[in-house]
CSV table of C-alpha atoms and ligand atoms in Angstrom, one decimal:
chain,number,residue,atom,x,y,z
A,888,MET,CA,13.0,32.6,-78.3
A,889,LEU,CA,12.2,29.5,-76.2
A,890,ARG,CA,15.1,30.4,-73.9
A,891,SER,CA,13.8,33.9,-73.3
A,892,LEU,CA,10.3,32.6,-72.7
A,893,PHE,CA,11.7,30.2,-70.1
A,894,PHE,CA,13.6,33.1,-68.5
A,895,LEU,CA,10.4,35.2,-68.3
A,896,LEU,CA,8.5,32.3,-66.8
A,897,VAL,CA,11.2,31.9,-64.1
A,898,LEU,CA,11.2,35.6,-63.5
A,899,SER,CA,7.5,35.7,-63.1
A,900,LEU,CA,7.6,32.8,-60.7
A,901,VAL,CA,10.2,34.5,-58.5
A,902,PHE,CA,8.3,37.8,-58.8
A,903,SER,CA,5.0,36.2,-57.7
A,904,CYS,CA,6.8,34.5,-54.8
A,905,SER,CA,8.1,37.8,-53.5
A,906,LYS,CA,4.5,39.2,-53.4
A,907,GLY,CA,2.4,37.9,-50.6
A,908,PRO,CA,2.4,34.6,-48.8
A,909,SER,CA,3.9,31.5,-50.4
A,910,GLN,CA,4.8,27.9,-49.4
A,911,VAL,CA,8.2,28.2,-51.1
A,912,ASP,CA,11.1,28.5,-48.7
A,913,PRO,CA,12.2,32.2,-49.0
A,914,MET,CA,15.8,31.1,-48.9
A,915,ILE,CA,15.2,29.0,-52.0
A,916,ALA,CA,13.2,31.7,-53.7
A,917,GLU,CA,16.0,34.2,-53.2
A,918,ALA,CA,18.7,32.0,-54.6
A,919,GLY,CA,19.6,32.4,-58.3
A,920,GLY,CA,20.8,29.9,-60.9
A,921,HIS,CA,19.3,26.4,-61.0
A,922,VAL,CA,17.4,26.8,-57.8
A,923,GLY,CA,15.1,29.4,-59.3
A,924,ALA,CA,13.9,26.8,-61.9
A,925,TYR,CA,13.0,24.5,-59.0
A,926,SER,CA,11.5,27.1,-56.8
A,927,SER,CA,8.0,25.6,-57.1
A,928,VAL,CA,9.3,22.1,-56.2
A,929,LYS,CA,8.9,20.9,-52.7
A,930,PHE,CA,12.1,19.0,-51.8
A,931,SER,CA,12.0,16.4,-49.0
A,932,SER,CA,15.4,17.8,-47.8
A,933,ASP,CA,17.4,20.9,-48.4
A,934,PHE,CA,20.6,19.1,-49.2
A,935,ASP,CA,22.1,16.6,-51.6
A,936,PRO,CA,21.8,13.2,-49.8
A,937,VAL,CA,25.1,12.0,-51.4
A,938,CYS,CA,27.6,14.8,-50.7
A,939,LYS,CA,25.4,16.7,-48.2
A,940,MET,CA,25.8,19.9,-50.1
A,941,SER,CA,23.1,22.5,-49.7
A,942,LEU,CA,20.6,22.6,-52.6
A,943,LEU,CA,20.7,26.4,-52.3
A,944,GLN,CA,24.1,26.2,-54.0
A,945,GLY,CA,22.5,24.7,-57.1
A,946,ILE,CA,20.5,21.8,-58.3
A,947,ALA,CA,21.6,19.8,-61.4
A,948,ASP,CA,19.2,17.0,-61.2
A,949,THR,CA,16.3,15.5,-59.2
A,950,LEU,CA,14.9,12.1,-58.4
A,951,VAL,CA,11.6,11.0,-56.9
A,952,LEU,CA,11.8,8.1,-54.5
A,953,ASP,CA,8.7,6.9,-52.5
A,954,GLY,CA,7.0,10.2,-53.3
A,955,LYS,CA,10.0,12.2,-51.9
A,956,VAL,CA,11.6,14.7,-54.2
A,957,LEU,CA,15.4,14.7,-53.9
A,958,GLY,CA,17.8,17.2,-55.4
A,959,PHE,CA,21.3,16.6,-56.5
A,960,CYS,CA,24.2,18.9,-57.1
A,961,THR,CA,25.4,16.9,-60.1
A,962,ASP,CA,24.3,14.0,-62.3
A,963,ASN,CA,27.1,12.1,-60.8
A,964,CYS,CA,25.6,12.3,-57.3
A,965,ARG,CA,22.3,11.2,-58.6
A,966,LYS,CA,23.9,8.2,-60.3
A,967,ARG,CA,25.6,7.2,-57.1
A,968,PHE,CA,22.4,7.5,-55.2
A,969,ARG,CA,20.4,5.5,-57.7
A,970,ALA,CA,23.0,2.7,-57.6
A,971,GLN,CA,22.6,2.2,-53.8
A,972,PRO,CA,19.9,4.4,-52.1
A,973,SER,CA,20.4,2.4,-48.8
A,974,LEU,CA,23.9,3.8,-48.4
A,975,TYR,CA,22.2,7.2,-47.9
A,976,GLY,CA,19.5,6.1,-45.5
A,977,PHE,CA,16.7,5.3,-48.1
B,1049,LIG,ZN1,26.3,16.2,-54.6
């Protein structure tokens, strides 16, 4: 029940994005999977700072640093980033 409600919520978000102007990057709004759940989130970059993978391929976790929202492809990338943000230019 909860799962289907969440699915409907994501669907309605995607649907409302496709109608009329929106601040969401159309490339992110069109992507499926995890990215859809984050389609209302404004990321400070469109790639994983650790492995440089495009976030359009999927977002497993996020981290907020100095008000910037960062997306990570896996929890492992997020842990590596948290351990030493300076390695990745933060
Ligand atoms: Zn990664």
